[in-house]
PDB file of C-alpha atoms in Angstrom:
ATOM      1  CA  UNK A   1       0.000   0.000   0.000  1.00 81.00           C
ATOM      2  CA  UNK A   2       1.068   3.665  -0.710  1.00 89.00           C
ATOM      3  CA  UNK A   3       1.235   6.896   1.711  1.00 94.00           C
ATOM      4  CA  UNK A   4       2.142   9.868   2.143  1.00 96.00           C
ATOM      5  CA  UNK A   5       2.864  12.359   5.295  1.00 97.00           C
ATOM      6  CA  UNK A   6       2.310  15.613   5.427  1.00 98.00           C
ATOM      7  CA  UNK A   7       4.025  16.160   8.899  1.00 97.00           C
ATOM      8  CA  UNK A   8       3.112  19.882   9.537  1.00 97.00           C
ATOM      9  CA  UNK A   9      -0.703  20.691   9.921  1.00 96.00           C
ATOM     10  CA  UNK A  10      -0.078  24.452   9.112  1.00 98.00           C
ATOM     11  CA  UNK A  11       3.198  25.954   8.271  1.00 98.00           C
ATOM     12  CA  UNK A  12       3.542  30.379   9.059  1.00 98.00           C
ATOM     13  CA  UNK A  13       6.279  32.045   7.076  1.00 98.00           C
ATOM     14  CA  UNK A  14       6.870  36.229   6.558  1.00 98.00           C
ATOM     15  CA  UNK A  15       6.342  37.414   3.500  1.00 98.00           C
ATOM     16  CA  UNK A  16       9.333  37.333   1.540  1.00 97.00           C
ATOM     17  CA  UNK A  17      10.781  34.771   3.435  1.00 98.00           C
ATOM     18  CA  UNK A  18      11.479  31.674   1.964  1.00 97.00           C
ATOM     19  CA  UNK A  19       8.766  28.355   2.855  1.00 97.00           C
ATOM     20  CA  UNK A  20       8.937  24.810   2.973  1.00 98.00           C
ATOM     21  CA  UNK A  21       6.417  22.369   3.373  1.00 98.00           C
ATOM     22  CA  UNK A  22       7.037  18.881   4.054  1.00 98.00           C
ATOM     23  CA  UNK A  23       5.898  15.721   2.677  1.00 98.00           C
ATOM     24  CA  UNK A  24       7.416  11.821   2.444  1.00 98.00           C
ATOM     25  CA  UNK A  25       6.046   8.945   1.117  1.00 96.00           C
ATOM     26  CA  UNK A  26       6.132   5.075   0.979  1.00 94.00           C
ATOM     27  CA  UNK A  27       5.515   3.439  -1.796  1.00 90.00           C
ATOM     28  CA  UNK A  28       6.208  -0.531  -3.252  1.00 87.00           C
ATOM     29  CA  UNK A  29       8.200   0.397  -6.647  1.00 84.00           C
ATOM     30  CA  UNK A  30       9.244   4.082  -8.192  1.00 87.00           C
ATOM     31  CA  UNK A  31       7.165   6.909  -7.144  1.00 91.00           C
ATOM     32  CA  UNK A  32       5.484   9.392  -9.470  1.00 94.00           C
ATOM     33  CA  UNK A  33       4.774  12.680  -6.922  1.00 96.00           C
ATOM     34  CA  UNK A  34       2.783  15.735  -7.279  1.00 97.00           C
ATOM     35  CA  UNK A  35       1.968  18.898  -5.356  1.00 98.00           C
ATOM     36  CA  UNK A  36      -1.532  20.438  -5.529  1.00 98.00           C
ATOM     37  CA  UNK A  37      -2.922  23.444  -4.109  1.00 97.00           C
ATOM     38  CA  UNK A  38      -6.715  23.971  -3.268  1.00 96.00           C
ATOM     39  CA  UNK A  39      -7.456  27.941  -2.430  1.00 93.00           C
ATOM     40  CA  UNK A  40     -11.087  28.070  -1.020  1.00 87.00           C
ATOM     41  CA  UNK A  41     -14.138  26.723  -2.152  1.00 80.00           C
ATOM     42  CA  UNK A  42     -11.602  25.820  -5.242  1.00 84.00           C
ATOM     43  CA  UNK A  43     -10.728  22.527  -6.915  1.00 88.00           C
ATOM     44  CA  UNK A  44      -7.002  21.670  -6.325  1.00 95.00           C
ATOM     45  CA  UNK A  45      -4.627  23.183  -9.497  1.00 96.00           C
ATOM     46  CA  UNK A  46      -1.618  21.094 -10.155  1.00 96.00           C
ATOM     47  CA  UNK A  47       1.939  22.770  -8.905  1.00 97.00           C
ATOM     48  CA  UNK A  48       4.527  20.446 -10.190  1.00 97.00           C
ATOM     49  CA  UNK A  49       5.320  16.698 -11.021  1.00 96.00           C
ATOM     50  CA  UNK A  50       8.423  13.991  -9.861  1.00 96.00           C
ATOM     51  CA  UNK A  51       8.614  12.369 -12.978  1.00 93.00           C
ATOM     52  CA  UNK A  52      12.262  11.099 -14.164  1.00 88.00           C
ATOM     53  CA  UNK A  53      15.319  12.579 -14.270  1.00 87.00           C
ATOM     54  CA  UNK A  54      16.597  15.679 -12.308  1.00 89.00           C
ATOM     55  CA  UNK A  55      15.360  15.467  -8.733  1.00 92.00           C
ATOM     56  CA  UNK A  56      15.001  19.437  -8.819  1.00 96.00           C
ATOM     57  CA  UNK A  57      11.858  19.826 -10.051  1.00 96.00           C
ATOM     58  CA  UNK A  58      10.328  23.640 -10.894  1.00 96.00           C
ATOM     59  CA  UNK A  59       6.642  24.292 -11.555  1.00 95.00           C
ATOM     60  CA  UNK A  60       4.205  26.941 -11.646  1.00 92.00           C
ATOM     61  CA  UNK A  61       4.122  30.463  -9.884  1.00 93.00           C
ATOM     62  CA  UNK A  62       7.830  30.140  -8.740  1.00 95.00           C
ATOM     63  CA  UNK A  63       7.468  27.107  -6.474  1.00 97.00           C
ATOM     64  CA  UNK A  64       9.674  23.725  -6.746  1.00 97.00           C
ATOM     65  CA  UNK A  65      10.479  20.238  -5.055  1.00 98.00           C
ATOM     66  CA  UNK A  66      13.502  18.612  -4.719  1.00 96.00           C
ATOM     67  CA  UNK A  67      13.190  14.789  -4.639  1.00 96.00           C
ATOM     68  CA  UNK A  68      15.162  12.800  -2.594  1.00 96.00           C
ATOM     69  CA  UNK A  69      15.005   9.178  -2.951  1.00 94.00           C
ATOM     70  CA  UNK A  70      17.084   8.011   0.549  1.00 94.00           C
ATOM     71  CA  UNK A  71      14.547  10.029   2.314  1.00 96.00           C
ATOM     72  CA  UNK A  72      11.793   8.915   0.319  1.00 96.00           C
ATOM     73  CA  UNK A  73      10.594  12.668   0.604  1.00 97.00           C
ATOM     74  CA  UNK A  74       9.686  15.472  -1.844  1.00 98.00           C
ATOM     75  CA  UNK A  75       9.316  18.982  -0.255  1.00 98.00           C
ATOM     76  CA  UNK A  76       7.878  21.948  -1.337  1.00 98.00           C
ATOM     77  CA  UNK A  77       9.841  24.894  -1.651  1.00 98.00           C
ATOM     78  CA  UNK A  78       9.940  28.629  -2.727  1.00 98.00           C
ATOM     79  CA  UNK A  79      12.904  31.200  -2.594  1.00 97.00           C
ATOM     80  CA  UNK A  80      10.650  34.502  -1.845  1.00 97.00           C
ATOM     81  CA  UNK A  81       6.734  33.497  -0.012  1.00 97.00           C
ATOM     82  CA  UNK A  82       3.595  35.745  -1.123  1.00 97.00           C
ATOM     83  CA  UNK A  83       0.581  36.269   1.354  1.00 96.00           C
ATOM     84  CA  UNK A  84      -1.248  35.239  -1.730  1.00 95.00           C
ATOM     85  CA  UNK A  85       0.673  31.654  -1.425  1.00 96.00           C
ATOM     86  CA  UNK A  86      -1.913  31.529   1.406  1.00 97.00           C
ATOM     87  CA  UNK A  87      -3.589  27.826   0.942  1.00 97.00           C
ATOM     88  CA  UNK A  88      -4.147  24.397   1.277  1.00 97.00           C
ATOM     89  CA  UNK A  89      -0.999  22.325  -0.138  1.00 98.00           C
ATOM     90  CA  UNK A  90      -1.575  18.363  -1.049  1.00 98.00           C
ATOM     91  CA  UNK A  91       1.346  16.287  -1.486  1.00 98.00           C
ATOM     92  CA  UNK A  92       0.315  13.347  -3.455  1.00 97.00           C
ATOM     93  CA  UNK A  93       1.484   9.849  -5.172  1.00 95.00           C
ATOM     94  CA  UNK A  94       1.172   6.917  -6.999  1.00 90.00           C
ATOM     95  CA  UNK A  95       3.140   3.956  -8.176  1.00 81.00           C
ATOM     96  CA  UNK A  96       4.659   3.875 -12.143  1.00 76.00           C
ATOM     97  CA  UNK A  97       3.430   0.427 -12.059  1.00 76.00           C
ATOM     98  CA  UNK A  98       0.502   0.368 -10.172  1.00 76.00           C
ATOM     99  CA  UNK A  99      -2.996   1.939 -10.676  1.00 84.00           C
ATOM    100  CA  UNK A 100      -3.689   5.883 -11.914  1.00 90.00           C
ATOM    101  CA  UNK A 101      -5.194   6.931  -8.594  1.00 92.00           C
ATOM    102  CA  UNK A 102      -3.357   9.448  -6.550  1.00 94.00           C
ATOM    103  CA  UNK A 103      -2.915   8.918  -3.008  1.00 95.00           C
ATOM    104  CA  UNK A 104      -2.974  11.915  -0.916  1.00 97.00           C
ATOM    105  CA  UNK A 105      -1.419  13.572   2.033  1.00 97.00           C
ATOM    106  CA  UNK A 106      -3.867  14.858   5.412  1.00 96.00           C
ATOM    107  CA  UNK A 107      -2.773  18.684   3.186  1.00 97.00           C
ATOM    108  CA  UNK A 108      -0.875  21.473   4.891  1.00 98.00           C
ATOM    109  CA  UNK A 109      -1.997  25.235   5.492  1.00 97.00           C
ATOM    110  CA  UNK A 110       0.561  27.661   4.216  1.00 98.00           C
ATOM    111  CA  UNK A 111      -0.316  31.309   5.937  1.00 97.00           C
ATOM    112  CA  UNK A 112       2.187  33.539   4.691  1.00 97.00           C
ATOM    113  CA  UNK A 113       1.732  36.980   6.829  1.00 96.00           C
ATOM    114  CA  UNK A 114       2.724  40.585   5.320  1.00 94.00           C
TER     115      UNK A 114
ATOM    116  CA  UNK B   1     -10.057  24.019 -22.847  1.00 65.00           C
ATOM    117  CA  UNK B   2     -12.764  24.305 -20.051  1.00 81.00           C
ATOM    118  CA  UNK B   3     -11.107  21.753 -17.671  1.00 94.00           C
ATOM    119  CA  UNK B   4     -13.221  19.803 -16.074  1.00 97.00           C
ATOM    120  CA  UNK B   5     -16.527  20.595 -15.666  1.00 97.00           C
ATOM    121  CA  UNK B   6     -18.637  19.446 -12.953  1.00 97.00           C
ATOM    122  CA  UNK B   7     -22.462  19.964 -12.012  1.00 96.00           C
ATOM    123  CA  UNK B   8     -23.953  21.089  -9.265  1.00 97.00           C
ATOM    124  CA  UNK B   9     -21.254  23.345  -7.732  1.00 96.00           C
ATOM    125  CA  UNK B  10     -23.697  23.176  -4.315  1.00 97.00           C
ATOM    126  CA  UNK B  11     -26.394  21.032  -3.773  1.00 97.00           C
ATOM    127  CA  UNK B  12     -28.232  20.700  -0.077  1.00 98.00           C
ATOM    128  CA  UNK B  13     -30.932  17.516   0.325  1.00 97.00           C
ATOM    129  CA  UNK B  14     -32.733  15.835   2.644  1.00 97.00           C
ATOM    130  CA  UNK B  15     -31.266  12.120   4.205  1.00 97.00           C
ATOM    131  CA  UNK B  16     -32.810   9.371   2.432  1.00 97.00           C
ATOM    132  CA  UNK B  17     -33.389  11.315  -0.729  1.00 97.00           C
ATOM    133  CA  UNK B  18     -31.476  10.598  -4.401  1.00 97.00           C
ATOM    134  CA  UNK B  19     -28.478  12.409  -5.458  1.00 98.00           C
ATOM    135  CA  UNK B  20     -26.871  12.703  -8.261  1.00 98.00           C
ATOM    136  CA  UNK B  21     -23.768  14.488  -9.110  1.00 98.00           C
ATOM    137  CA  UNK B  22     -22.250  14.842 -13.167  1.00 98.00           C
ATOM    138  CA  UNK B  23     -18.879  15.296 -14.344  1.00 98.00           C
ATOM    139  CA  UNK B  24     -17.725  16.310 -17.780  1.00 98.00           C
ATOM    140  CA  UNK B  25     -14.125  15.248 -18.365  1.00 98.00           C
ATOM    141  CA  UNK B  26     -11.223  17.531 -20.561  1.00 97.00           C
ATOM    142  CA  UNK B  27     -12.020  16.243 -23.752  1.00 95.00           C
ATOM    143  CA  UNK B  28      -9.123  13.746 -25.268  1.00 94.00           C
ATOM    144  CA  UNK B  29      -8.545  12.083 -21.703  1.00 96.00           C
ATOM    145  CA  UNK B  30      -9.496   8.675 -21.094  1.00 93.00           C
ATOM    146  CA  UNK B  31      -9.351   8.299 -17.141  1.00 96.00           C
ATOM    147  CA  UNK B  32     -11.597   9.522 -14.902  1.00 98.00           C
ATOM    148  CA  UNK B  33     -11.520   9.898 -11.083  1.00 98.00           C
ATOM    149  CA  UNK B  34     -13.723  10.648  -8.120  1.00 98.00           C
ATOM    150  CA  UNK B  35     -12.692  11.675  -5.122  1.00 98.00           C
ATOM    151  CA  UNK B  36     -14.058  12.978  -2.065  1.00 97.00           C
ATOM    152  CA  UNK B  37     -12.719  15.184   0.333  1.00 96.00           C
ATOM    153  CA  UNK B  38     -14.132  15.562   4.007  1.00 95.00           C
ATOM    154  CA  UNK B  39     -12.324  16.506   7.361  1.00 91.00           C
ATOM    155  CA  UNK B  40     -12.436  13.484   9.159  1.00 92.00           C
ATOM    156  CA  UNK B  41     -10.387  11.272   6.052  1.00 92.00           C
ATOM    157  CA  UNK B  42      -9.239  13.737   3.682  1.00 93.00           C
ATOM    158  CA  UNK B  43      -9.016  13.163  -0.030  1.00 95.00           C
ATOM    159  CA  UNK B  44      -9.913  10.277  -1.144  1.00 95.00           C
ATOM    160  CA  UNK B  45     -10.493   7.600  -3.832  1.00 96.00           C
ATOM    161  CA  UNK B  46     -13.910   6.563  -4.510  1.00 97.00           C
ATOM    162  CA  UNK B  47     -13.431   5.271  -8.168  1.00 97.00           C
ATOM    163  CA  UNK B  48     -11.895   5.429 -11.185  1.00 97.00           C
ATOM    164  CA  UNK B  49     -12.345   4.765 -15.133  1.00 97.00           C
ATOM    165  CA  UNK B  50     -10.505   4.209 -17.736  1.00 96.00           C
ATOM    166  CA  UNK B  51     -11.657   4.349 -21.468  1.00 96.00           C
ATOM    167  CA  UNK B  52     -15.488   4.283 -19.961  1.00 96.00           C
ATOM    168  CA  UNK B  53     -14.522   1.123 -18.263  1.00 97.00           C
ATOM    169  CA  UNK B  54     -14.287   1.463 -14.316  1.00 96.00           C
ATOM    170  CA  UNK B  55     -10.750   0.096 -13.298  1.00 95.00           C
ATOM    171  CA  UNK B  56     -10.783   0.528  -9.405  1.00 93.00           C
ATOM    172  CA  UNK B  57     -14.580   0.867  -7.483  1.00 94.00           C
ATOM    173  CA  UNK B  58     -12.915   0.106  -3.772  1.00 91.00           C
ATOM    174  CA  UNK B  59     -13.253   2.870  -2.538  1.00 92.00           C
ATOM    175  CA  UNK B  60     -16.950   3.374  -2.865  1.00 94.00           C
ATOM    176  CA  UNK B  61     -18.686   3.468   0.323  1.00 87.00           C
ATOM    177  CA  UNK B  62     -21.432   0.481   0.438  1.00 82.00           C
ATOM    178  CA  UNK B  63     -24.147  -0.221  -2.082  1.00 90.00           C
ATOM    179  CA  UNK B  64     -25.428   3.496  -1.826  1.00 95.00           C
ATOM    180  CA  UNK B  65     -23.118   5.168  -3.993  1.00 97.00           C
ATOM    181  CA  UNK B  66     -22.696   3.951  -7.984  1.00 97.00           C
ATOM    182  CA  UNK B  67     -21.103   5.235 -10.569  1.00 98.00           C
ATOM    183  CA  UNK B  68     -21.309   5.407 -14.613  1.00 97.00           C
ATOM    184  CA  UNK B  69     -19.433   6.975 -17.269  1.00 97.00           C
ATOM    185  CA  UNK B  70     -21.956   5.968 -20.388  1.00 96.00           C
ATOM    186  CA  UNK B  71     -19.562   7.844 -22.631  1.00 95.00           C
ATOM    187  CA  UNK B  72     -16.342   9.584 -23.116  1.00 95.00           C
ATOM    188  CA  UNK B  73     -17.472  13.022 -22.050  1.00 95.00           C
ATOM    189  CA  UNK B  74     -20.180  12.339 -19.198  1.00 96.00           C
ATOM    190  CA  UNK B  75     -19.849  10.756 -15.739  1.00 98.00           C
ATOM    191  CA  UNK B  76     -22.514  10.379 -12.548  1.00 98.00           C
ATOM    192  CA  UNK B  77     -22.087   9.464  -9.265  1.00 98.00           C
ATOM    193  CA  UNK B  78     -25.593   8.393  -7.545  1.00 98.00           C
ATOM    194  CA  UNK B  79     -25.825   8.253  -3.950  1.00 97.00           C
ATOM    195  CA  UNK B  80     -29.535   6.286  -2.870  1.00 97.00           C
ATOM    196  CA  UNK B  81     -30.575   7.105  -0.202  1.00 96.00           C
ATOM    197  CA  UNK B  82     -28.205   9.954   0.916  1.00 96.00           C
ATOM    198  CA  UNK B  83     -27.077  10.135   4.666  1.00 96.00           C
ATOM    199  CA  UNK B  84     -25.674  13.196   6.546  1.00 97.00           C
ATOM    200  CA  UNK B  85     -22.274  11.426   6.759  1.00 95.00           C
ATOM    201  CA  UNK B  86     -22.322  11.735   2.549  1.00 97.00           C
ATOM    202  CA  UNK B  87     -21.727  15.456   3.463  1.00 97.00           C
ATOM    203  CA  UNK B  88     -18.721  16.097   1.677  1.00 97.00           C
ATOM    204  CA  UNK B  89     -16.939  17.900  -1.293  1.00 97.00           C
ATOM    205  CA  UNK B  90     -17.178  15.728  -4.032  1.00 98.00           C
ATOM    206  CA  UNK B  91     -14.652  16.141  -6.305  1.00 97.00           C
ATOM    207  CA  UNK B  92     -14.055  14.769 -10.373  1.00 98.00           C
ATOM    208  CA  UNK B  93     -10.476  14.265 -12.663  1.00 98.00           C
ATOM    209  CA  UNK B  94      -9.466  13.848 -15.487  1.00 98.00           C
ATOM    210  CA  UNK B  95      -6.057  12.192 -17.011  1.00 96.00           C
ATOM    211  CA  UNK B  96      -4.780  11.398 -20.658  1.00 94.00           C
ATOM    212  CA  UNK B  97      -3.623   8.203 -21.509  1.00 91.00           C
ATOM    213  CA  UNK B  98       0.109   8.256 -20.741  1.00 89.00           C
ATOM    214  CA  UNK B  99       1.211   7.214 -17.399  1.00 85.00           C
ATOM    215  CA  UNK B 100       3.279  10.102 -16.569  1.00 89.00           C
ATOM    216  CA  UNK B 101       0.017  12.399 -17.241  1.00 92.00           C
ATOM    217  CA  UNK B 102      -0.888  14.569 -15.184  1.00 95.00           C
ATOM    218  CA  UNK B 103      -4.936  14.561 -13.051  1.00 96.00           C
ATOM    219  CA  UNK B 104      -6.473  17.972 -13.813  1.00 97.00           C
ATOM    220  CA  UNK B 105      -9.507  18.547 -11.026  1.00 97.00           C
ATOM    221  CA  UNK B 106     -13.291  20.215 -11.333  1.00 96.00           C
ATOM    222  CA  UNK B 107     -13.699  22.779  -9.356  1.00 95.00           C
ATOM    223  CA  UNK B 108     -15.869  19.968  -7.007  1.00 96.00           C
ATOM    224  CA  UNK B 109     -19.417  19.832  -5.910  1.00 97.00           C
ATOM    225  CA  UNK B 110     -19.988  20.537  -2.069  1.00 97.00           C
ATOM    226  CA  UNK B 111     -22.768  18.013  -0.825  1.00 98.00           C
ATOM    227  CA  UNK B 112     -24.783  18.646   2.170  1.00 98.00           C
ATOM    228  CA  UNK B 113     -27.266  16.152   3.657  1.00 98.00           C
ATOM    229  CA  UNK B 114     -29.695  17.044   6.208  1.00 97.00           C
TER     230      UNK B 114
END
C-alpha cells in the first residue's frame, strides 16, 4: 500500500521569506509525486510533477520540489513566499506500475503573513 | 479548454433522498476519477475509469453510492438514499492516456445532507 505524510498541519512564514512544506512517502516500486494546491471553495490546481530525471523539479508560480530518494521525501519549496501563497498544499502519489489513482497527504496550510 | 466541468457546484438535500452528481471530463482524456474530500479522512479515492470502463470501485462506500461513465465526455455518481455522513466535497479528474500524465480537477461539488 502507498502513503504519504504531510508532517506539519499548518506551516507560518513572513512574507518574503522563503517556505517549505514537508511531505514523504512510501511506496512498493518508483514513485510518481505531485503537489496540488486547493485555495477556497476551489478545486485543487496542479503545482509540479516527480517524474524522471533531475530530482530538482520547478513548476508553476515560482514554487519547486527537490526529490530525494534516501529520504523517500519530496518537499515543497519557494525562494521569496507571497501572502497570496496563502492555501491548502496536497502532497500526493502513486506507483509507475501500479494503478492511476493518486494517493494523498492529510494537506498542509501555508499562511504567509505581510 | 474548459477543464473539467462538474455539475452542481452546491447542492443541499434531505437524508434518504437521491443524489446525483455529473462530471464532464477535458475532452481527449481517457481516465476519470472521483474523489471525495471531508475533514475526518481527507481526499480520497472513490473510483476510477478508464476508457469508460471502471478500473478501481474500492473505494466506494457500500451499495449506496454507484457510478457510470456511459460515454467519453459524461460521468454520474448516484448516492440512494443519501445520509448526513455523505456530506462532503465531491470532487471529479481527469487524465490522458500516458502514465506520466498529469490529473487535472473540477472545481468539485460541495454536498450537504440534512
Amino acid at each position: 500500500a502507498q502513503s504519504v505524510a504531510q508532517p506539519e498541519d499548518q506551516v507560518n512564514v513572513a512574507e518574503g521569506n522563503p517556505l517549505t512544506v514537508k511531505c514523504t512517502y512510501s511506496v512498493s516500486g518508483n514513485p510518481y509525486l505531485f503537489w496540488y494546491v486547493q485555495y477556497p471553495n476551489r478545486g485543487l490546481q496542479f503545482l509540479l510533477k516527480y517524474i524522471t530525471g533531475d530530482n530538482l523539479v520547478k513548476g508553476s508560480y515560482g514554487f519547486e520540489a527537490e526529490f530525494n530518494k534516501s529520504q523517500t521525501s519530496f518537499h515543497l519549496k519557494k525562494p521569496s513566499a507571497l501572502v497570496s501563497d496563502s492555501a491548502l498544499y496536497f502532497c500526493a502519489v502513486r506507483d509507475k506500475a501500479g494503478r492511476r489513482a493518486l494517493t494523498f497527504g492529510s494537506g498542509t496550510r501555508l499562511q504567509v503573513q505581510p | 479548454d474548459a477543464g473539467v466541468i462538474q455539475s452542481p457546484r452546491h447542492e443541499v438535500t434531505e437524508m434518504g433522498q437521491e443524489v446525483t452528481l455529473r462530471c464532464k471530463p477535458i475532452s481527449g482524456h481517457d481516465y476519470l476519477f472521483w474523489y471525495r474530500q471531508t475533514m475526518m479522512r481527507g481526499l480520497e479515492l472513490l473510483i476510477y475509469f478508464n476508457n469508460n470502463v471502471p478500473i478501481d470501485d474500492s473505494g466506494m462506500p457500500e451499495d449506496r453510492f454507484s457510478a457510470k461513465m456511459p460515454n467519453a465526455s459524461f460521468s454520474t455518481l448516484k448516492i440512494q438514499p443519501s445520509e448526513p455522513r455523505d456530506s462532503a466535497v465531491y470532487f471529479c479528474a481527469s487524465m490522458g492516456p500516458s502514465a506520466t500524465d498529469t490529473q487535472y480537477f473540477g472545481p468539485g461539488t460541495r454536498l450537504t445532507v440534512l
